[in-house]
Amino acid sequence: METVNIIGAGLAGLSAAHTFAKNKIRSRLISLQPSERAQSVMAEGGINAALNTMGEGDSTFEHFEDTMRGGAFLADPKAAEVLTEHAPEIVTELFKMGTPFAMKGDSIIQRNFGGQKKKRTAFAKSSTGKVIMTALIDEVRKYEAEGYVERLDHHEALEPVLADDMCIGVYVRDTFAGEAVFCRGPVITACGGLNGLFEGMTTGSSANSGDFTAACFALGVNAANLEMIQYHPTTVVVPGKRMLVSEAARCEGGRLFIKRKGDPWFFMDELYPDMGNLAPRDVISKTMTEVVAADDTGDQVYLDLTELPRGTWNKKLSDMRDEIKEYLGIDPAKEPVPVTPGIHFFMGGILVDKDHRTSVKGLYAAGECACQYHGANRLGGNSMLAAVYGGKVAADSLIRDAVYYKEVSECQAVPEAPEIRCGFSRELSEILGQGMGIVRSGEGLERALKHIDELKDECNIREKRRLYLAEAMLLSALKREETRGAQVRSDFPAKDDARFKKTTVAVFRNGKTEIDFKEIGQI
Amino acid sequence: MKISVLRKKIGEKGRWQIFEYEPKEPGETVASALNNINRTNPGERIIWDCGCLQKKCGACAMVINDRPTLACAVKLADIKGGLRLEALRKFPIIEDLMVDRTVLRENLLNAREWLEEEAVMNEKKQELLYEASRCLQCGCCLEVCPQFMPGDKFFGTAAAVPMIRLINCSKGDEKKRLRKEYYRHVYSGCGKSLSCRNICPAGIDVDRLLVSR
């Protein structure tokens, strides 16, 4: 089999490389920065699996149900089912690689997490992503030594190379030497979320520009559910970005409040007595916007962690406490932390089937860049699971599909890869930030689309592609005339299953984006 | 505030360029300042590695006022006088503040740092394994180490920390093999200068790890 190109060396990319290597297939791990710098290392609260280690009678079926409900029934149930079924196996495998999840005796202990009533989240303080990555990097190293995994660090994937409606390789530029080359072979993209479209407004890594996804889209690879952007309820503004205050804070007892007539009002406890502060993220962020807008309240929501016992701070959240102290100058054990919702995750992305095939033969997608598993809202603890599992499934499908290549004529001219201009990036982010806020309206989206149109002149190719993707995002939000999960429309406040319990598919053809609503699971 | 940056290309001695910088918001770090400078001078962008901006990825390691650290870890408000930014000096320069740290990965590969067998895990080890899993591979500890030179058989603390994780979750012959690598690439070459102490931007307790191999 051809050497496979994997774009991105985070959890999904590593997981794919690992799967290929175990099957004695060679892969090229192409990434701008080494794995230690991938956004996956920033993942905090944990990874979900119904291991049932806490004596609560948890089951994979309940995990499946929570995932579907949390995603407002927009996820592909067939995909969510296999994901949750395989979760215990995935977490056990990571554990056997030496991931130091919190333990009691010889067993993993699990914590509560949002949108789930049972303790299902394996964790390591609030640095779970980092410790999983460390274990997986060491594991993949074994196969690097055997020659199954070739690392191309400091390489940027520019665009997939499509010929006869098939992906035959990828153009890659060495950012140290500046040269671009053609890497032949099928491609799995695991290039992460679309942070570049919202510069300085997301909790993720600034290195995840979304440009490879934008290139895929502009070249005709279909995208899905682009309107589904997760605003995490508890983020704080630090210079140049948003910083996450992990959901783990609320899982361990943190509560949100706002001042009402001078007194703290613990609105989640009162308005959602069932799930309280552990309601799904879309619900909390939307509620925060509402309570801030109310007439008799202040304009700042706080996260109160002052009641947490000392043992919890030391054993489970010491890293988070240090971080808040360092960047905000506040000791969260002593005073409440002012928080606002911020962009944290893109549920939408490249359209894939349950086996992670995209709309183009020979191209697969996994991890945050793919639209899979999370529907209209992702549950905390499901992103790392989906990345590891998705990478594995993508690799397995690619092996099964045994994509056959005709002789490829040596590569056409390597494309230009101009940089994004700073001013452009800022402007685009501002437009998108306004149009794609927590609460959207037809009018606001139309206005944003008009502004995007005005930006189109004098753009370089990279910028143009970002604009196409941004436009598709706005159009997806505009056409979905309902409120569901992360899509909150002030002008369409109700859910409309008949018209919109469907996947929003964005297709770029002849310079134009078309939006279509397809049956869930269809690509 | 005066920010001096050593602008450099491969094979050049480099030249200091001075920027007058007015912090735009409270809590600004060297990293946010670099981003802002690049925004206002797009024509002469300073080349540097930027990632998470919150001390989790290790991308932005550089020498700041003669001390290797992460650009996102240094607050402008804590700096008296000006700032002098240069690339880490132990690694080959790419441009300006960006270096090639590939040797970090190659060293771990050469020392065969992985498990062939299932990890041995229990509650008692968890805390130690957690600590040893946190290394950013940023290279700051190697920058200050008088013994470390890229290409040498002494790999320094950036290799020692991941090695300690593997030693502590292995057993039998595998543990022996990993210990041997540790002896060869860390223990035997370490001059006990302790310069790596208190330099780790992730705050890894190196002393504690080094006694637990």
XYZ file of C-alpha atoms in Angstrom:
736
model
C 0.000 0.000 0.000
C 1.037 3.591 -0.660
C 2.479 5.637 2.172
C -0.432 7.499 3.703
C -0.263 11.226 4.383
C -1.639 12.302 7.746
C -2.131 16.022 8.258
C -1.740 16.962 11.915
C 0.142 15.252 14.738
C -2.378 15.721 17.528
C -4.486 12.959 19.014
C -6.387 12.079 15.840
C -3.291 12.116 13.638
C -1.222 10.095 16.103
C -4.030 7.618 16.521
C -4.250 7.138 12.748
C -0.458 6.737 12.447
C -0.529 4.217 15.292
C -3.268 2.224 13.604
C -1.439 2.140 10.262
C 1.819 1.147 11.912
C 0.192 -1.741 13.753
C -1.039 -2.889 10.351
C 2.456 -2.501 8.937
C 1.474 0.397 6.715
C 3.708 3.412 6.404
C 2.492 6.893 7.080
C 3.868 10.403 6.929
C 2.897 12.534 9.909
C 2.823 16.067 8.535
C 2.541 18.871 11.062
C 3.479 22.486 11.441
C 4.804 21.835 14.907
C 5.775 18.631 16.707
C 3.132 16.639 18.576
C 4.058 18.248 21.905
C 2.684 21.532 20.550
C -0.578 20.155 19.126
C -3.772 21.625 20.495
C -4.601 18.222 22.001
C -2.105 18.928 24.799
C -4.375 21.760 25.916
C -7.381 19.486 26.508
C -8.129 19.577 30.180
C -11.025 17.926 31.957
C -10.915 14.352 30.777
C -12.041 11.613 28.422
C -15.370 9.817 28.564
C -15.898 6.066 28.644
C -18.511 3.967 30.409
C -15.873 1.994 32.289
C -18.275 1.867 35.200
C -15.514 2.128 37.784
C -17.571 4.192 40.224
C -20.273 1.630 41.059
C -23.033 3.634 39.407
C -24.067 0.981 36.931
C -22.940 3.037 33.955
C -23.291 1.607 30.465
C -22.137 2.418 26.963
C -25.783 2.807 26.015
C -26.217 5.632 28.536
C -23.079 7.247 27.186
C -24.602 6.986 23.724
C -27.900 8.471 24.914
C -26.163 11.381 26.649
C -24.053 12.065 23.559
C -27.139 12.140 21.347
C -29.197 14.260 23.735
C -26.276 16.609 24.417
C -25.875 17.039 20.654
C -29.597 17.875 20.302
C -30.049 14.750 18.152
C -28.018 16.057 15.268
C -25.208 13.526 15.567
C -25.242 10.421 13.399
C -26.598 7.806 15.816
C -24.749 5.006 14.041
C -21.439 6.813 14.508
C -22.172 7.865 18.098
C -23.125 4.305 18.919
C -19.831 2.776 17.813
C -17.888 5.637 19.401
C -19.427 5.087 22.808
C -19.241 1.307 22.503
C -15.526 1.490 21.826
C -14.814 4.151 24.446
C -13.891 1.745 27.273
C -11.476 -0.052 24.961
C -9.881 3.262 23.894
C -9.400 4.537 27.445
C -8.096 1.161 28.603
C -5.606 1.143 25.764
C -4.375 4.637 26.699
C -4.078 3.497 30.295
C -1.990 0.506 29.248
C 0.336 2.894 27.428
C 1.012 4.478 30.804
C -1.391 7.418 30.810
C -1.539 8.429 34.469
C -5.272 8.796 34.899
C -6.394 9.444 38.481
C -6.637 6.084 40.248
C -7.777 4.350 43.354
C -5.811 1.169 43.939
C -5.394 -0.404 40.512
C -8.482 1.142 38.999
C -9.173 4.395 37.174
C -11.467 6.800 38.994
C -13.898 8.932 37.039
C -15.462 12.333 37.552
C -18.786 13.885 36.653
C -18.890 15.979 33.543
C -21.425 18.223 31.859
C -24.532 16.738 30.294
C -23.974 13.358 31.911
C -25.317 12.134 35.193
C -22.882 9.328 35.807
C -19.222 9.598 36.645
C -17.780 8.687 33.283
C -14.807 10.954 32.723
C -11.297 9.607 33.266
C -8.918 12.437 34.077
C -5.515 13.594 35.263
C -6.174 16.810 37.220
C -7.050 19.235 34.439
C -4.156 18.287 32.192
C -5.661 15.135 30.731
C -4.821 15.989 27.122
C -1.201 16.567 27.933
C -0.678 13.250 29.701
C -2.529 11.261 27.036
C -0.438 12.915 24.335
C 2.778 12.101 26.173
C 1.850 8.423 26.337
C 0.722 8.275 22.713
C 3.812 10.109 21.442
C 6.038 7.558 23.206
C 3.933 4.727 21.798
C 4.172 6.010 18.223
C 7.925 6.542 18.637
C 8.363 2.768 18.610
C 6.988 2.707 15.066
C 9.067 5.693 14.021
C 12.103 3.621 14.900
C 10.782 0.757 12.772
C 10.265 3.115 9.844
C 6.481 2.912 9.780
C 5.978 6.503 10.803
C 7.908 9.278 9.152
C 7.588 12.620 10.857
C 7.512 15.784 8.813
C 7.491 18.340 11.609
C 7.700 21.993 10.585
C 5.773 21.172 7.439
C 2.577 22.881 6.470
C 0.024 21.005 4.396
C -1.088 23.493 1.763
C -3.825 21.707 -0.111
C -4.961 18.255 -1.180
C -4.194 17.322 -4.761
C -7.305 16.165 -6.544
C -7.379 14.462 -9.925
C -10.346 12.727 -11.526
C -12.454 13.409 -8.415
C -9.954 11.638 -6.262
C -7.355 12.723 -3.752
C -3.936 11.614 -4.965
C -1.743 13.436 -2.492
C -1.006 16.690 -0.785
C 1.213 19.710 -1.322
C 3.410 20.288 1.671
C 5.744 23.169 2.449
C 8.799 22.907 4.674
C 8.456 26.019 6.824
C 12.157 25.949 7.730
C 13.533 25.668 4.211
C 10.587 27.306 2.493
C 10.303 24.669 -0.227
C 7.078 22.968 -1.194
C 6.808 19.383 -2.399
C 4.155 16.950 -3.528
C 3.533 13.983 -1.228
C 1.784 11.250 -3.133
C -0.735 8.925 -1.537
C -4.099 8.971 0.194
C -4.682 11.632 2.825
C -6.189 11.694 6.284
C -6.658 15.212 7.497
C -6.597 15.670 11.251
C -5.658 19.312 11.105
C -7.814 20.592 13.978
C -10.426 23.290 14.350
C -11.018 26.606 12.637
C -9.432 28.951 15.198
C -7.902 31.124 12.466
C -11.356 32.332 11.473
C -11.811 33.749 14.955
C -8.382 35.164 15.713
C -7.814 35.830 19.400
C -11.348 34.703 20.227
C -10.865 31.006 20.861
C -9.455 28.900 23.677
C -7.496 26.683 21.292
C -4.078 26.979 19.716
C -3.291 29.894 17.430
C -1.498 27.418 15.179
C -4.796 25.797 14.150
C -5.587 28.205 11.354
C -8.181 26.104 9.580
C -6.443 26.903 6.299
C -6.102 23.301 5.179
C -9.813 22.765 5.791
C -10.521 25.967 3.871
C -8.357 24.689 1.001
C -10.218 21.361 0.997
C -13.549 23.162 0.914
C -12.520 25.529 -1.870
C -11.378 22.549 -3.944
C -14.763 20.886 -3.636
C -14.633 18.784 -0.475
C -18.013 19.138 1.220
C -18.385 20.600 4.712
C -21.119 20.073 7.287
C -22.806 21.747 10.256
C -20.423 24.684 10.071
C -22.868 26.779 12.103
C -22.345 24.558 15.132
C -19.671 26.366 17.117
C -19.340 25.616 20.790
C -19.183 28.555 23.159
C -17.741 27.195 26.382
C -19.454 28.879 29.335
C -16.365 29.493 31.408
C -13.575 31.256 29.608
C -11.576 34.321 30.566
C -9.932 36.931 28.394
C -6.152 37.005 28.517
C -4.013 39.086 26.145
C -4.316 37.718 22.638
C -6.750 34.928 23.364
C -9.426 33.265 25.470
C -8.323 30.981 28.228
C -10.436 28.050 29.308
C -11.498 27.446 32.883
C -12.103 23.712 32.664
C -15.535 22.212 33.146
C -13.763 20.160 35.816
C -14.195 23.234 38.038
C -17.965 22.806 38.010
C -17.711 19.022 38.124
C -15.888 19.360 41.421
C -18.509 21.710 42.837
C -18.053 25.124 41.213
C -21.209 27.180 40.707
C -22.074 30.070 38.446
C -23.743 33.174 39.817
C -24.654 36.704 38.849
C -25.431 39.602 41.166
C -29.160 40.279 41.406
C -30.232 43.190 43.533
C -26.873 43.005 45.215
C -27.009 39.291 46.135
C -25.457 36.385 44.265
C -28.030 34.475 42.244
C -26.961 30.901 41.473
C -29.053 30.832 38.363
C -28.121 27.398 37.011
C -29.107 25.715 40.288
C -32.408 27.531 40.221
C -33.299 27.371 36.540
C -32.042 23.833 35.891
C -32.554 21.951 39.151
C -31.887 18.656 37.394
C -28.426 19.233 35.890
C -27.614 22.592 37.494
C -24.079 23.718 36.755
C -23.422 20.522 34.841
C -25.981 21.156 32.139
C -24.582 20.842 28.597
C -22.379 23.731 27.493
C -24.834 25.146 24.932
C -27.519 25.405 27.594
C -25.271 27.179 30.084
C -23.811 29.647 27.589
C -27.263 30.566 26.327
C -28.547 30.957 29.874
C -25.584 33.160 30.772
C -26.442 35.486 27.883
C -30.030 35.631 29.116
C -29.264 36.368 32.755
C -26.771 39.063 31.796
C -29.438 40.677 29.609
C -32.056 40.629 32.394
C -32.978 44.016 33.859
C -32.409 43.298 37.523
C -28.986 41.672 37.254
C -25.381 42.795 36.971
C -23.463 42.333 33.757
C -20.842 39.847 34.895
C -21.222 36.149 35.621
C -18.844 34.651 38.194
C -17.654 31.128 38.789
C -17.623 30.489 42.498
C -15.077 27.905 43.594
C -14.522 29.246 47.071
C -16.428 26.406 48.748
C -14.266 23.650 47.263
C -12.445 21.615 49.908
C -8.686 21.957 50.113
C -8.203 18.306 49.133
C -10.015 18.871 45.840
C -7.756 21.803 45.009
C -4.622 19.877 45.809
C -5.501 16.577 44.230
C -7.690 17.487 41.323
C -7.364 21.114 40.334
C -3.964 22.397 41.438
C -2.883 23.022 37.844
C -6.010 25.039 37.113
C -5.586 27.108 40.247
C -1.996 27.970 39.306
C -3.059 28.972 35.832
C -5.837 31.305 37.018
C -3.523 32.843 39.590
C -0.857 33.396 36.992
C -2.933 34.850 34.193
C -5.720 36.601 36.125
C -4.030 37.417 39.391
C -6.969 35.872 41.250
C -6.819 32.947 43.654
C -9.977 31.029 42.707
C -10.002 29.309 46.091
C -10.496 32.686 47.699
C -12.501 34.800 45.282
C -14.959 34.156 42.450
C -13.637 34.201 38.896
C -15.368 36.472 36.358
C -16.153 34.310 33.314
C -17.757 34.741 29.904
C -18.608 32.223 27.197
C -15.930 31.877 24.514
C -15.401 29.843 21.362
C -13.985 26.476 22.315
C -14.812 23.851 19.711
C -16.096 23.406 16.174
C -18.633 20.603 15.976
C -18.897 21.177 12.247
C -16.156 20.739 9.681
C -15.412 18.420 6.819
C -18.382 16.187 6.041
C -17.580 12.534 6.711
C -19.546 9.306 6.838
C -19.420 7.103 9.897
C -16.201 5.572 8.579
C -14.599 9.001 8.193
C -14.627 9.093 4.407
C -15.088 12.584 2.991
C -17.000 13.372 -0.179
C -13.769 12.848 -2.127
C -12.321 9.396 -2.666
C -8.911 8.944 -1.056
C -9.449 11.752 1.442
C -10.489 11.071 5.028
C -10.941 13.392 7.998
C -10.831 12.885 11.764
C -10.601 14.904 14.942
C -11.912 18.441 15.274
C -11.623 19.221 11.556
C -14.231 16.551 10.799
C -17.941 16.871 11.442
C -18.709 13.740 13.381
C -20.115 12.446 16.671
C -21.047 15.706 18.388
C -24.144 16.925 16.568
C -25.199 20.419 17.576
C -23.240 20.473 20.828
C -20.303 18.435 22.070
C -20.231 16.957 25.550
C -17.156 17.698 27.605
C -14.919 14.633 27.624
C -16.039 13.476 24.180
C -13.523 15.437 22.101
C -10.419 13.464 22.971
C -12.393 10.244 22.724
C -13.642 11.218 19.272
C -10.151 12.245 18.163
C -8.499 8.988 19.194
C -11.350 6.837 17.956
C -11.903 8.854 14.768
C -8.233 8.638 13.810
C -8.367 4.898 14.244
C -11.586 4.470 12.259
C -10.298 6.686 9.443
C -7.146 4.584 9.215
C -9.117 1.323 9.312
C -11.446 2.492 6.545
C -8.576 3.629 4.407
C -6.963 0.224 4.758
C -10.251 -1.491 3.940
C -10.964 0.727 0.965
C -7.521 -0.037 -0.455
C -7.749 3.043 -2.642
C -6.011 2.162 -5.857
C -3.881 4.697 -7.652
C -3.328 4.976 -11.302
C 0.081 6.232 -12.312
C 0.216 9.803 -11.196
C 2.062 12.064 -13.533
C 4.736 13.904 -11.614
C 3.383 16.800 -9.879
C 1.952 19.873 -11.436
C 3.235 23.265 -10.378
C 3.316 23.617 -6.629
C 0.771 26.238 -5.621
C 1.536 29.558 -4.058
C 1.058 29.839 -0.330
C 0.978 33.519 0.534
C 0.587 34.504 4.170
C -2.635 35.876 5.580
C -2.310 39.626 6.130
C -2.815 40.667 9.760
C -5.376 43.315 8.939
C -7.405 40.861 6.893
C -7.453 38.253 9.610
C -8.619 40.770 12.212
C -11.340 42.114 9.974
C -12.673 38.693 9.045
C -12.639 37.598 12.685
C -14.579 40.655 13.714
C -17.234 40.061 11.083
C -17.585 36.415 12.032
C -17.543 37.178 15.745
C -20.488 39.491 15.258
C -22.438 37.270 12.900
C -21.735 33.968 14.639
C -22.195 34.985 18.272
C -24.061 32.843 20.783
C -27.349 34.348 19.622
C -27.744 34.885 15.886
C -30.340 36.569 13.726
C -31.129 36.518 10.043
C -30.456 40.201 9.871
C -27.058 39.922 11.580
C -26.043 37.023 9.361
C -27.054 38.857 6.192
C -25.048 41.853 7.323
C -21.999 39.699 7.977
C -22.350 38.089 4.551
C -22.403 41.505 2.958
C -19.227 42.503 4.777
C -17.523 39.308 3.656
C -18.428 40.144 0.100
C -16.727 43.504 0.452
C -13.532 41.824 1.627
C -13.246 39.666 -1.457
C -11.431 42.157 -3.664
C -7.650 42.181 -3.475
C -7.400 38.993 -1.493
C -4.647 36.480 -1.985
C -5.545 32.847 -2.536
C -5.208 31.787 1.090
C -7.401 34.655 2.219
C -9.996 33.910 -0.450
C -10.324 30.342 0.756
C -10.851 31.500 4.306
C -13.566 33.794 3.029
C -15.312 30.964 1.201
C -15.365 28.889 4.357
C -16.509 31.852 6.438
C -19.276 32.510 3.957
C -20.362 28.870 4.099
C -20.450 29.124 7.884
C -22.677 32.205 7.815
C -24.928 30.712 5.141
C -25.315 27.506 7.154
C -26.407 29.532 10.175
C -28.725 31.610 8.016
C -30.447 28.685 6.334
C -30.943 26.732 9.533
C -34.027 28.587 10.615
C -34.350 27.088 14.049
C -32.760 26.989 17.486
C -30.909 23.774 18.285
C -27.797 23.162 20.362
C -25.177 25.772 19.558
C -27.345 27.368 16.890
C -29.520 29.926 18.689
C -31.624 32.099 16.407
C -33.436 35.024 17.998
C -35.805 35.080 15.028
C -36.440 31.320 15.096
C -36.443 30.420 18.783
C -37.988 26.952 18.400
C -36.600 23.650 17.277
C -37.949 22.439 13.933
C -37.357 18.712 13.594
C -39.367 18.348 10.422
C -37.152 20.702 8.435
C -33.885 20.684 10.304
C -33.211 17.435 12.099
C -30.745 17.098 9.285
C -27.122 17.721 8.437
C -26.324 21.121 6.953
C -24.140 20.356 3.964
C -22.101 23.118 2.346
C -20.852 22.523 -1.183
C -18.517 24.879 -3.016
C -19.010 24.710 -6.758
C -18.064 27.124 -9.543
C -17.111 29.834 -7.097
C -20.369 29.611 -5.158
C -21.488 27.992 -1.936
C -24.681 25.972 -1.898
C -26.350 24.843 1.302
C -28.416 21.709 1.442
C -30.018 19.823 4.320
C -29.388 16.114 4.066
C -30.609 13.145 6.073
C -28.299 12.512 8.992
C -25.633 9.946 8.161
C -25.790 10.561 4.418
C -22.843 12.125 2.633
C 8.985 50.022 26.825
C 12.029 49.116 24.768
C 11.976 45.637 23.223
C 15.205 44.564 21.519
C 15.022 41.567 19.235
C 18.033 39.783 17.799
C 17.112 39.486 14.120
C 19.055 36.681 12.578
C 19.186 34.418 9.570
C 21.091 31.182 9.063
C 24.816 31.916 8.842
C 24.485 35.495 10.042
C 25.691 37.089 13.244
C 22.447 38.916 13.575
C 21.546 42.479 14.426
C 19.556 43.952 17.277
C 16.409 45.722 16.293
C 14.751 47.953 18.841
C 11.006 48.405 19.078
C 9.302 51.021 21.217
C 6.282 49.205 22.549
C 3.296 50.497 24.455
C 1.365 47.655 26.148
C -2.209 47.670 24.886
C -3.934 45.864 27.717
C -3.155 44.771 31.267
C -1.516 41.404 31.766
C 0.327 41.488 28.462
C 3.067 38.944 27.946
C 6.105 38.940 25.687
C 4.108 36.664 23.378
C 1.192 39.052 23.031
C 3.646 41.920 22.514
C 5.372 40.011 19.692
C 2.028 39.364 18.032
C 1.099 43.029 18.327
C 4.452 44.201 16.980
C 4.022 41.907 13.994
C 0.562 43.303 13.405
C 1.831 46.843 13.228
C 4.975 46.031 11.201
C 3.706 43.464 8.721
C 6.594 44.210 6.357
C 9.270 42.996 8.750
C 7.550 40.274 10.682
C 9.610 38.814 13.517
C 9.823 35.059 13.035
C 8.985 33.065 16.145
C 7.080 29.906 17.124
C 3.705 30.587 18.630
C 1.137 28.081 19.833
C -1.196 27.988 22.796
C -0.194 31.295 24.469
C -0.752 29.761 27.894
C 2.318 27.707 28.784
C 0.928 24.408 27.635
C 2.725 23.773 24.349
C 6.309 25.025 24.729
C 6.446 26.488 21.220
C 7.534 30.009 22.175
C 10.696 29.161 24.153
C 13.373 31.843 23.734
C 15.988 33.690 25.725
C 14.422 36.679 27.455
C 16.802 38.978 29.274
C 19.384 36.185 29.322
C 17.040 33.590 30.754
C 15.461 30.831 28.662
C 11.720 30.736 29.170
C 8.428 30.872 27.290
C 7.348 34.177 25.772
C 3.813 33.558 27.054
C 5.130 33.149 30.608
C 6.757 36.568 30.951
C 4.519 39.478 31.825
C 5.598 42.900 30.658
C 4.516 44.390 33.967
C 7.141 42.291 35.783
C 9.994 43.618 33.676
C 12.045 46.493 34.979
C 13.773 48.310 32.163
C 13.750 46.858 28.679
C 13.475 43.437 27.092
C 16.120 41.596 25.115
C 14.790 38.688 23.081
C 17.017 36.151 21.352
C 16.640 32.670 20.029
C 17.696 29.690 22.153
C 21.422 29.333 21.449
C 21.878 25.589 21.790
C 19.815 24.792 18.718
C 20.360 25.621 15.039
C 18.817 28.947 14.127
C 16.078 29.062 11.519
C 15.317 32.756 11.669
C 15.049 35.444 14.345
C 13.616 33.710 17.412
C 12.851 30.391 15.760
C 15.181 27.428 16.143
C 15.208 23.822 15.038
C 14.637 21.615 18.076
C 14.447 18.334 16.152
C 17.315 16.983 18.248
C 14.922 16.638 21.190
C 12.858 14.084 19.309
C 15.895 12.382 17.787
C 17.452 11.876 21.194
C 14.380 10.128 22.543
C 14.290 8.004 19.426
C 17.954 7.078 19.782
C 17.435 6.150 23.412
C 14.545 3.871 22.360
C 12.128 5.584 24.692
C 8.948 3.570 24.473
C 7.267 0.584 26.081
C 7.181 -2.797 24.428
C 5.019 -4.155 27.201
C 1.935 -3.009 29.017
C 2.516 -0.226 31.533
C 2.487 -1.148 35.199
C 0.097 1.285 36.825
C -1.114 1.843 40.359
C -2.390 4.620 42.536
C 0.910 5.167 44.308
C 2.748 5.918 41.075
C 0.066 8.072 39.558
C 1.302 11.404 40.890
C 4.882 10.743 39.816
C 3.862 9.559 36.348
C 1.681 12.634 36.025
C 4.589 14.914 36.854
C 6.866 13.079 34.421
C 4.235 13.329 31.663
C 4.225 17.126 31.742
C 7.458 17.901 29.904
C 6.822 20.426 27.108
C 9.969 19.532 25.150
C 10.604 23.256 24.934
C 14.364 22.981 25.494
C 14.790 25.640 28.206
C 16.522 23.202 30.565
C 19.002 22.275 27.844
C 19.784 25.892 27.106
C 21.101 26.427 30.646
C 22.800 23.046 30.983
C 26.606 23.321 30.849
C 26.841 19.662 29.766
C 24.298 19.517 26.968
C 25.402 19.922 23.373
C 23.213 18.756 20.474
C 24.679 15.633 18.923
C 26.426 14.579 22.102
C 25.453 11.382 23.942
C 24.318 13.327 26.997
C 20.649 14.159 26.417
C 19.875 16.297 29.468
C 16.736 16.863 31.476
C 14.405 17.136 28.494
C 15.140 13.455 27.889
C 15.416 12.517 31.558
C 11.834 13.492 32.377
C 10.148 11.314 29.720
C 12.623 8.528 30.566
C 11.563 8.633 34.185
C 7.934 8.141 33.198
C 8.798 5.026 31.241
C 11.144 3.623 33.891
C 8.431 4.020 36.483
C 5.723 2.251 34.545
C 7.817 -0.644 33.277
C 9.080 -3.802 34.871
C 11.635 -6.615 34.531
C 13.938 -6.569 31.529
C 12.215 -3.599 30.002
C 12.852 -1.521 33.097
C 16.485 -2.637 32.987
C 16.814 -1.567 29.379
C 15.252 1.833 30.069
C 17.457 2.332 33.132
C 20.514 1.513 31.073
C 19.545 4.163 28.531
C 19.008 6.598 31.366
C 22.423 5.834 32.790
C 24.100 6.227 29.422
C 22.332 9.360 28.237
C 21.599 11.210 31.465
C 23.229 10.002 34.644
C 26.749 9.439 33.365
C 26.929 12.791 31.602
C 25.280 14.991 34.199
C 27.747 17.324 35.939
C 25.299 17.982 38.795
C 25.446 21.700 38.174
C 21.741 21.791 39.042
C 21.280 24.576 36.544
C 18.106 22.894 35.259
C 16.552 23.400 38.656
C 13.879 26.109 38.690
C 14.177 26.791 34.988
C 11.321 24.580 33.730
C 8.490 26.837 32.516
C 6.019 24.074 33.329
C 7.336 24.029 36.890
C 8.221 20.335 36.770
C 9.829 19.308 40.023
C 13.014 18.001 38.452
C 14.727 17.192 41.768
C 11.926 14.931 42.820
C 11.834 13.131 39.480
C 15.566 12.589 39.305
C 15.608 10.640 42.553
C 12.771 8.368 41.457
C 14.301 6.574 38.543
